[in-house]
Coordinates of C-alpha atoms in Angstrom, one line a residue:
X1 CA -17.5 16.3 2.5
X2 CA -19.9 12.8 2.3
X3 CA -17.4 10.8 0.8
X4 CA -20.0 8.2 -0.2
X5 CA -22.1 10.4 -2.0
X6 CA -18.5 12.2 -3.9
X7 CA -17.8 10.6 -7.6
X8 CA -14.9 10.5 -9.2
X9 CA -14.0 10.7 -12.8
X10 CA -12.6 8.1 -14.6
X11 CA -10.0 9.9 -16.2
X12 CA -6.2 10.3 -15.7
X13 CA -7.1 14.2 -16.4
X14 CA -8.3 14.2 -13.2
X15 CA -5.8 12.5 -10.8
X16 CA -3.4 14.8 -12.9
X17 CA -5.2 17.9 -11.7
X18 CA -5.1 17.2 -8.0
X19 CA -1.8 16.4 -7.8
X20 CA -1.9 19.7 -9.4
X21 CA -3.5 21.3 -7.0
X22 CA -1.6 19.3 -4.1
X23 CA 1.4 21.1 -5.4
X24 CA 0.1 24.5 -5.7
X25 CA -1.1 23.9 -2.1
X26 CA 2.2 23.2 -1.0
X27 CA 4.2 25.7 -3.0
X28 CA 4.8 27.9 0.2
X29 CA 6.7 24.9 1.6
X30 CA 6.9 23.2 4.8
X31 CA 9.3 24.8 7.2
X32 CA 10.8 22.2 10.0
X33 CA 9.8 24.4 12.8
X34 CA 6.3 24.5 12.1
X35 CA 6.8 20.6 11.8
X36 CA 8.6 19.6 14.8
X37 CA 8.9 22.3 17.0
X38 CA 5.6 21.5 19.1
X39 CA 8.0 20.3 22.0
X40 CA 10.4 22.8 21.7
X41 CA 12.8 21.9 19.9
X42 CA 13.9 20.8 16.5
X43 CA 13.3 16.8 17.0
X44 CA 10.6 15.5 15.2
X45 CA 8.2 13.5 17.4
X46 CA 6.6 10.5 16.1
X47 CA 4.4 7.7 16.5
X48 CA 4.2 4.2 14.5
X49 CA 0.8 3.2 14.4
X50 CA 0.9 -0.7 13.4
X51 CA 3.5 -2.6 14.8
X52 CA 4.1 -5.8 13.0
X53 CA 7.2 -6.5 10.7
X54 CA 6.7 -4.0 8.1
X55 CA 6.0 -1.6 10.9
X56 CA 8.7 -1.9 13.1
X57 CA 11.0 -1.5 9.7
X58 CA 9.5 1.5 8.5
X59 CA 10.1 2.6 12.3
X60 CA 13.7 1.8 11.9
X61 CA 13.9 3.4 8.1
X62 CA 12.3 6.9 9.5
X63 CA 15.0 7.0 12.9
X64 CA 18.1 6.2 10.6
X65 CA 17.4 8.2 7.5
X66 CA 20.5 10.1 5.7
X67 CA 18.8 13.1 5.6
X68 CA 19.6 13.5 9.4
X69 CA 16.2 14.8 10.5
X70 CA 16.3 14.4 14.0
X71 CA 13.8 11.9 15.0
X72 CA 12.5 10.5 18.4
X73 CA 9.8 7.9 18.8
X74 CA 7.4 8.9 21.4
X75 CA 4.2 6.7 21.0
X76 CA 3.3 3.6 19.7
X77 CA -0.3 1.6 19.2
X78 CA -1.4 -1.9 18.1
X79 CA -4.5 -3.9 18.5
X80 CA -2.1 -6.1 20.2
X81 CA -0.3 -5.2 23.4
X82 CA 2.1 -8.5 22.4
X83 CA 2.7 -7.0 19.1
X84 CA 3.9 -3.4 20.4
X85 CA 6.3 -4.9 22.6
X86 CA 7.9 -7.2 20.5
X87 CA 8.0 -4.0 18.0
X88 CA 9.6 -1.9 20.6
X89 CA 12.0 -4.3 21.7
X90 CA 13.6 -4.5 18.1
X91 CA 13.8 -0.9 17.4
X92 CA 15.1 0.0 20.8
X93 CA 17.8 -3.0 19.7
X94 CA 18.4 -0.7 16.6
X95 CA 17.9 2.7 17.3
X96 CA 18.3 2.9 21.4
X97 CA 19.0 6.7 21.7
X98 CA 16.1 7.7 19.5
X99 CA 13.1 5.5 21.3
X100 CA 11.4 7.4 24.3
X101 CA 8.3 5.2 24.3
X102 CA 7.3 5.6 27.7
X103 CA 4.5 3.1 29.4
X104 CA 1.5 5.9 29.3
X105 CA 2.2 6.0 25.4
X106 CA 1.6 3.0 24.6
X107 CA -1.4 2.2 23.8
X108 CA -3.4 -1.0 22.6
X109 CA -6.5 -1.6 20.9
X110 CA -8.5 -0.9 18.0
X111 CA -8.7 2.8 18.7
X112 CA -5.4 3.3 19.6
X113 CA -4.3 5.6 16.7
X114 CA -6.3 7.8 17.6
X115 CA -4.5 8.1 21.3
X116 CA -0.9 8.2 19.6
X117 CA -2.0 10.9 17.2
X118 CA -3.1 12.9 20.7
X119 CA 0.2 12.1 22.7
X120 CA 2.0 15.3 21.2
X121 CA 3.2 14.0 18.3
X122 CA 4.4 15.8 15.0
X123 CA 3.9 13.0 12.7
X124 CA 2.5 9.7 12.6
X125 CA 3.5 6.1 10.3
X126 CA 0.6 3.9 9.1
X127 CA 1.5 0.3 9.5
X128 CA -1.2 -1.7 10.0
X129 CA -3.3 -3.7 8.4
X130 CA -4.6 -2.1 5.0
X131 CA -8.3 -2.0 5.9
X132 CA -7.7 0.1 8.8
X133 CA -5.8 2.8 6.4
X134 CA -8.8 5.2 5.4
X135 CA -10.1 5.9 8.6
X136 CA -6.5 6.0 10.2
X137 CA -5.3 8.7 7.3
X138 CA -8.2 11.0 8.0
X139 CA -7.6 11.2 11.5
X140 CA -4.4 12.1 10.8
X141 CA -4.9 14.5 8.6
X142 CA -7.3 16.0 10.5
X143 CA -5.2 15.9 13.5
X144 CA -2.9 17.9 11.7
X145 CA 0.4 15.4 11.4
X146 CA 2.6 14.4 8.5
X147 CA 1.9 10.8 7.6
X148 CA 4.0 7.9 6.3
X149 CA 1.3 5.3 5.0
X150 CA 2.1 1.7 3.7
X151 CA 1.0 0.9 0.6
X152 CA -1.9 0.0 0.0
X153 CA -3.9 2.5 0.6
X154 CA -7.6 0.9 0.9
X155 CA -9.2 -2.4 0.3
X156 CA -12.2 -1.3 -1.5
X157 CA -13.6 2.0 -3.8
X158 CA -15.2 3.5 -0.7
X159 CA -11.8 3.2 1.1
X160 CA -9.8 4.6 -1.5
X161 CA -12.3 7.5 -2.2
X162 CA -12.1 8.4 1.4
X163 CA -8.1 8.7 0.7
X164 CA -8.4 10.7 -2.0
X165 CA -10.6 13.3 -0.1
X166 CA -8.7 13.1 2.9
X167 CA -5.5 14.0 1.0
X168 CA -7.4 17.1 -0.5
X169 CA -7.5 18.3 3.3
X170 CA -4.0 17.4 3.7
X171 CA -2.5 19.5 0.6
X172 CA -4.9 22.7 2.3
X173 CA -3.2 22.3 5.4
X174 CA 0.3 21.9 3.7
X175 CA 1.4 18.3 5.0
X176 CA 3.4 16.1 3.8
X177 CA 2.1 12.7 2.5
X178 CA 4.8 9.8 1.8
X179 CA 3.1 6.2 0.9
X180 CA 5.4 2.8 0.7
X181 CA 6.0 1.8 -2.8
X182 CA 9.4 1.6 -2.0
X183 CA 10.3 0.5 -6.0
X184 CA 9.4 4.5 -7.0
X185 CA 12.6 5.3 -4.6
X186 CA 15.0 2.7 -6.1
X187 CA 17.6 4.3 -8.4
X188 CA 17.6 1.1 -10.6
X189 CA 13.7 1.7 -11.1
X190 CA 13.9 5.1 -11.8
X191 CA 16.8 5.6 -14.3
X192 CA 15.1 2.6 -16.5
X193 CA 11.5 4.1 -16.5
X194 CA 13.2 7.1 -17.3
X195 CA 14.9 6.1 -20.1
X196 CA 11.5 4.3 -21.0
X197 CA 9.5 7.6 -20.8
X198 CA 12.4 9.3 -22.8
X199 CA 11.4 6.6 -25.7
X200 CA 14.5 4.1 -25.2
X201 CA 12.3 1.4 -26.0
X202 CA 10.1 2.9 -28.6
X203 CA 6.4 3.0 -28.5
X204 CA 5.2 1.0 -25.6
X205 CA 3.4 -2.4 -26.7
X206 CA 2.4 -4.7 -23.7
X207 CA 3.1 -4.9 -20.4
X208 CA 4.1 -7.6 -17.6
X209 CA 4.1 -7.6 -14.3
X210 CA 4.2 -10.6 -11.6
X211 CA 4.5 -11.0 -7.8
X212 CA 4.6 -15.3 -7.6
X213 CA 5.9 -16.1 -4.1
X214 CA 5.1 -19.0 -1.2
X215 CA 2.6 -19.1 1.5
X216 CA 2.9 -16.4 4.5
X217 CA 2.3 -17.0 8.3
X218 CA -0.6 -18.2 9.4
X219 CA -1.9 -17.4 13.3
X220 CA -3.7 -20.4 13.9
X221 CA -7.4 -19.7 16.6
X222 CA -6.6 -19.4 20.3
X223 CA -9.2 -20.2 22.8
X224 CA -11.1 -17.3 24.1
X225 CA -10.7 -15.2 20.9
X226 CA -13.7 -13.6 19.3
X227 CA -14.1 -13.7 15.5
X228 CA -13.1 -10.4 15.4
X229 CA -10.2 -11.0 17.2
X230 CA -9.0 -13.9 15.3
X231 CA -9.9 -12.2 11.6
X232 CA -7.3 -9.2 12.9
X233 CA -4.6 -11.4 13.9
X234 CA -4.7 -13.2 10.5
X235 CA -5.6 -9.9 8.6
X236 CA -3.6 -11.1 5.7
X237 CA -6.4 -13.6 5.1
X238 CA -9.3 -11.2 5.2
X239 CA -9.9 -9.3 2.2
X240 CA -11.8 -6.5 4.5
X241 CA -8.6 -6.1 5.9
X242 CA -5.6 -6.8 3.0
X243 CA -7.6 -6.9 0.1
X244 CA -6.1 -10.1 -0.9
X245 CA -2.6 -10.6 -2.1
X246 CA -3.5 -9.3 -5.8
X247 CA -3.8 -5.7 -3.6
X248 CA -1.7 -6.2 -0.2
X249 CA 1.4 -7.6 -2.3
X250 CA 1.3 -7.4 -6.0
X251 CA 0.1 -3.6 -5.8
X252 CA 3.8 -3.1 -5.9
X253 CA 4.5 -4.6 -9.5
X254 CA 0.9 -3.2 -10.5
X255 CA 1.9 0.6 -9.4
X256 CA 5.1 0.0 -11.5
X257 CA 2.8 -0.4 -14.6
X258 CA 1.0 2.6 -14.4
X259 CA 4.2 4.5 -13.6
X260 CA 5.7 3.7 -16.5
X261 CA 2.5 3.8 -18.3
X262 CA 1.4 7.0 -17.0
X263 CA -2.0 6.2 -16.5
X264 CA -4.6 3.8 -14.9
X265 CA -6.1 1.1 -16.7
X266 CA -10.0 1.9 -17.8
X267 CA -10.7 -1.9 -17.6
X268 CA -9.9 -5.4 -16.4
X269 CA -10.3 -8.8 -17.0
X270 CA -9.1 -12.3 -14.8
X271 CA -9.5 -15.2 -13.2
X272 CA -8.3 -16.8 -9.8
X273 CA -9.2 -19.0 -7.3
X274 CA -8.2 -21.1 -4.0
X275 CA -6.3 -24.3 -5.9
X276 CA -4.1 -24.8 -2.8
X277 CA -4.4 -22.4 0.5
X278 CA -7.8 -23.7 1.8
X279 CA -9.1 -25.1 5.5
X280 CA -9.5 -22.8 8.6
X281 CA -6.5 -20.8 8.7
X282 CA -6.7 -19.1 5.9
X283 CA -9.3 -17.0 5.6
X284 CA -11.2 -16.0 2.7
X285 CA -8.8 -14.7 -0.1
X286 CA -7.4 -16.4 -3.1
X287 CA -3.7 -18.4 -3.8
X288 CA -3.6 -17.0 -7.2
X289 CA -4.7 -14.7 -9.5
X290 CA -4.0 -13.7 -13.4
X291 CA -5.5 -10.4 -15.1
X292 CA -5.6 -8.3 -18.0
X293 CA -5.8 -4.9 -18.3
X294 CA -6.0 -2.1 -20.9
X295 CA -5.2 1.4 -20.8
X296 CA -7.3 3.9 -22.4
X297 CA -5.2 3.5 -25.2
X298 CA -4.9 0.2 -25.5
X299 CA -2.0 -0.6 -24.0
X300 CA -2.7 -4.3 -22.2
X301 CA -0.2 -5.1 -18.9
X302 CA -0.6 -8.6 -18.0
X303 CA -1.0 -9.5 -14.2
X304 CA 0.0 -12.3 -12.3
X305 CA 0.5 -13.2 -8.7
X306 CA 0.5 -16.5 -6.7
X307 CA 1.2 -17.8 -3.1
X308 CA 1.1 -21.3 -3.8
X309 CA 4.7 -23.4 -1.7
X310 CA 6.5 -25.3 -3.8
X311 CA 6.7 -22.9 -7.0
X312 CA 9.0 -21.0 -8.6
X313 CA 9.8 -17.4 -7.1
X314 CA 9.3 -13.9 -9.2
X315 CA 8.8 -10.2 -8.6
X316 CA 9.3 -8.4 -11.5
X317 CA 8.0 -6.1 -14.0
X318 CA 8.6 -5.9 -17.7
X319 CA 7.8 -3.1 -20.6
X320 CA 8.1 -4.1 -24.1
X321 CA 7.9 -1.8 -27.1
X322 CA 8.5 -1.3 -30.6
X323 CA 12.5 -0.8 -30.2
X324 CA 13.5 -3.0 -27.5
X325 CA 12.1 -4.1 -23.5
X326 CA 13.0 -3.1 -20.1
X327 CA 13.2 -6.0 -17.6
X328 CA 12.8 -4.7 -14.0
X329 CA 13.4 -7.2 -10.7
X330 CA 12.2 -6.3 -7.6
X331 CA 15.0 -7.5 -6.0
X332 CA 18.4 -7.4 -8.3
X333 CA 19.2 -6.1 -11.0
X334 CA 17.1 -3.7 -13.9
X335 CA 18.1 -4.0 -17.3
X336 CA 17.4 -1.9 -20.4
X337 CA 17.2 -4.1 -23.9
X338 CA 17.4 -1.4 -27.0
X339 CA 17.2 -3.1 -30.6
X340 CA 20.7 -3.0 -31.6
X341 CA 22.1 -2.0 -28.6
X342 CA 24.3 -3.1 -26.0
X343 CA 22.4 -4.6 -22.2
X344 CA 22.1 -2.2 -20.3
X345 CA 22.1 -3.4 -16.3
X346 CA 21.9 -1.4 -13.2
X347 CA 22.2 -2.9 -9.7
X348 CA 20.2 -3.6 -6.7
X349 CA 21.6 -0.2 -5.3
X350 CA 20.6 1.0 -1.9
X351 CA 17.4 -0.5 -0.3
X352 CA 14.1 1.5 -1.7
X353 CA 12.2 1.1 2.2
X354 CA 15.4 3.4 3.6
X355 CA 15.7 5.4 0.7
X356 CA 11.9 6.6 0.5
X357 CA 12.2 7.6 4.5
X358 CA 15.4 9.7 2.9
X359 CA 13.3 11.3 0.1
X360 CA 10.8 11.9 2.4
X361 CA 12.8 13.5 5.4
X362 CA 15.0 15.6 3.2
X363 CA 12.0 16.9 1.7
X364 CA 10.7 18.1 5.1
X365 CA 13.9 19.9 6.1
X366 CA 14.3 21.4 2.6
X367 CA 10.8 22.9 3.0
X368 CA 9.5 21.2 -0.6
X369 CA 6.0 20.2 -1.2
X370 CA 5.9 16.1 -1.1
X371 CA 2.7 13.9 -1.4
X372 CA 2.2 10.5 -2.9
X373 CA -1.3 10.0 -2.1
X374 CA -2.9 10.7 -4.8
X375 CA -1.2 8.1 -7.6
X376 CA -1.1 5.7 -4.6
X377 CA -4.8 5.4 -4.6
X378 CA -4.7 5.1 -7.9
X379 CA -2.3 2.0 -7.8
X380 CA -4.4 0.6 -4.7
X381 CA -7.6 0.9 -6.9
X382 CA -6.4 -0.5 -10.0
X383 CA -5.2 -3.7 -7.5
X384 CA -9.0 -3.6 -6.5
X385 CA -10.2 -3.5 -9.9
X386 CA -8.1 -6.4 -10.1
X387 CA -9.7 -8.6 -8.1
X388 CA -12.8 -7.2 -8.6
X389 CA -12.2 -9.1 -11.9
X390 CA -10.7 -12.2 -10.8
X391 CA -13.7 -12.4 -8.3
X392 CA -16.5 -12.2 -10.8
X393 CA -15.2 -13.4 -13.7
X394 CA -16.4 -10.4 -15.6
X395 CA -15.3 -7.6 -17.7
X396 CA -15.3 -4.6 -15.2
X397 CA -14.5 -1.1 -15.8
X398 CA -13.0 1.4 -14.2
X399 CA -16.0 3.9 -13.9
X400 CA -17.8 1.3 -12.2
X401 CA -15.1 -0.1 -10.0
X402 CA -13.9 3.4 -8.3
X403 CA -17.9 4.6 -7.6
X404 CA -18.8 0.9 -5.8
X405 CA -20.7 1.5 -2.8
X406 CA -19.4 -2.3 -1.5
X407 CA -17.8 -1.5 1.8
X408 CA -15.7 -4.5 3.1
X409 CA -15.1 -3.6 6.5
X410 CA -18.0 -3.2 9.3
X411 CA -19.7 0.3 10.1
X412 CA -18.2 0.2 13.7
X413 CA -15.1 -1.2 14.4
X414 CA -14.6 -2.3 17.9
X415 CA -13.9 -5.8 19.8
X416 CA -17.4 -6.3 20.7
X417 CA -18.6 -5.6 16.6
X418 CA -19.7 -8.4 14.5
X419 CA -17.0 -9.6 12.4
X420 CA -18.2 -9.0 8.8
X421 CA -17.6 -12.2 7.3
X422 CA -18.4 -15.9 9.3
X423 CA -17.2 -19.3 8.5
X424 CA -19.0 -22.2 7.7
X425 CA -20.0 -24.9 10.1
X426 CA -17.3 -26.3 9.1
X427 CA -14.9 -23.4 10.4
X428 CA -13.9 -22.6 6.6
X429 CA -15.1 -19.3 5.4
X430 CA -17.0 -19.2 1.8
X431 CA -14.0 -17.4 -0.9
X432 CA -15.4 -15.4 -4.0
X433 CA -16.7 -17.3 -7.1
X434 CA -16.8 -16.4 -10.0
X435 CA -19.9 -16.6 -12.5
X436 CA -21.7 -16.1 -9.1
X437 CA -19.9 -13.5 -7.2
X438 CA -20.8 -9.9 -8.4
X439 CA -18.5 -7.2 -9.3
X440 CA -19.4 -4.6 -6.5

């Protein structure tokens, strides 16, 4: 299938009918020995692909889930031999009898994914940075694994068309697909947009949803680095590689909107900019960004993120409606708010990155279809319509947003490539603007 040349419909219809499909695909269910029994025997064999922080705790998540799979990690790859090392020294600190990550399968570089998905492996977990996450899925799938992917999916239309066609190869062949919005596995989450969906709260009316947090790391230039090099190491900063923060971090308050609103948004409208985060460390993306979206509908949710130091903290997502609101934190406690009605409050509860690996694991061994693919590209692109918005300053709709050809990352990725964006003379790299930037 040409992926570029594929286009998709704007409709929820649509999305609907794949995961449709996806579950009629996988309605024979997975059995665990043709899973894991490619080594003879009935441990699952996998390999973390992507070893920085969120890597090495989704490594530690998958060895130590309740569902007792039995799980060994065999391989491991980074663009970083420094960064694999440092990964396998804390999971071997946390999980010593289940790490058998033996020098030949380790491997470091850009196409080192590729080398863990051949080192006998049953399954593979997607860790690294998000522009990397298209071409990474597809050879996994292809290769024939089950796949753990961070969220999110893709940095640009392109990227998250190539996901949804990849995925369509994945339900034919029967795998399993889990993807790290790790609030969709909370039990505080879930019992409050259940009772939302079951009309505690009446008719929806708006929506609000926030990620405002402080400034990340920063891996200041090191002599002898190449552009490429440097842009990797600091991916966060490059929207080829995170998308910006409106995607890499706030996609998890924006995918909580469309849960609970059951749909995408058809358009979006925003503004952002660099008020704070600016000089040669960081990159190219924005410190903050506000937008507004409508549902078909027209439902509006209200978007805000920000990683300015200094300012007030909040990850949360709200639903208001004609007979009350639902006030959802990221972290702490969820609370349902029913006209004439009593609070009700559910706890934090057991920690959403473990229990997801427990969904997904208990899934496996019970044989049941599982794939999360498919709305995850859908969260990850309404984040890009996003900041599609906030980097134009224009109205832009969803038809047009999902079928842009703009491609953020290079044709070729390899050390030697040219980097796709430069700075200035000045070692600062130009940031969107909007009025001039155009909504590709």
């Amino acid at each position: 299938m040409n992926h570029e040349s594929r286009k998709f419909s704007a409709s929820r219809r649509e999305f609907l009918a794949k995961s449709a499909l996806g579950g009629a695909a996988l309605a024979g269910g997975l059995s665990l020995a043709r899973s894991a029994h490619a080594a003879g025997s009935d441990v699952i064999r996998i390999a973390l692909v992507g070893c920085g922080g969120r890597g090495t705790g989704a490594a530690v998540n998958a060895l130590k889930n309740a569902a007792q799979a039995k799980l060994k990690l065999v391989a491991m790859a980074d663009a970083f031999s420094d960064a694999l090392e440092s990964s396998l020294k804390s999971i071997q600190s946390a999980c010593k009898d289940q790490v058998d990550v033996t020098p030949e399968r380790k491997f470091v570089g850009l196409d080192g994914y590729q080398k863990a998905l051949e080192a006998g492996v049953d399954m593979v977990l997607l860790c690294g940075p998000p522009g990397f996450r298209p071409a990474q899925f597809e050879a996994a799938v292809k290769a024939g694994k089950q796949v753990f992917m961070e969220k999110p999916v893709a940095t640009d239309a392109p990227g998250v068309r190539r996901i949804l066609a990849a995925n369509e190869e994945a339900k034919k062949k029967g795998l399993l697909v889990a993807v790290g919005h790790h609030l969709r596995h909370e039990d505080k989450h879930r019992e409050l947009v259940k009772r939302i969906h079951d009309g505690a709260i009446g008719e929806l009316t708006f929506l609000r949803v926030y990620f405002n947090a402080g400034g990340l790391w920063v891996r200041p230039r090191q002599p002898g680095q190449t552009e490429l090099q440097h842009q990797v190491r600091n991916w966060y900063y490059f929207t080829w590689l995170s998308g910006d923060h409106i995607v890499e971090q706030h996609v998890h308050d924006i995918d909580v909107g469309n849960w609970i609103a059951r749909a995408h948004p058809v358009e979006a409208e925003g503004s952002g900019g660099r008020q704070v985060r600016i000089g040669k460390n960081f990159g190219e993306i924005f410190d903050h960004h506000a937008v507004e979206f409508t549902y078909a509908n027209g439902l509006k949710m209200f978007s805000y993120c920000r990683q300015i130091d200094g300012c007030g903290f909040v990850f949360s997502q709200h639903a208001h409606g004609t007979k009350g609101r639902a006030e959802f934190n990221g972290v702490g406690k969820t609370s349902l708010l029913a006209d004439g009605q009593p609070p009700v409050n559910w706890r934090q509860g057991a920690d959403g990155h473990q229990t997801e690996m427990n969904d997904f694991f208990a899934a496996m061994l019970a044989g049941k279809p599982y794939n999360e693919a498919d709305w995850a590209a859908e969260s990850s692109m309404t984040a890009i319509l996003g900041r599609m918005a906030t980097y134009s300053g224009q109205v832009v709709k969803w038809d047009k947003a999902i079928n842009s050809p703009l491609e953020l990352a290079p044709k070729s990725l390899a050390w030697d490539a040219e980097a796709p964006v430069k700075p200035g003379p000045d070692g600062i790299y130009a940031c969107a603007i909007p009025g001039v930037t155009k909504a590709r």
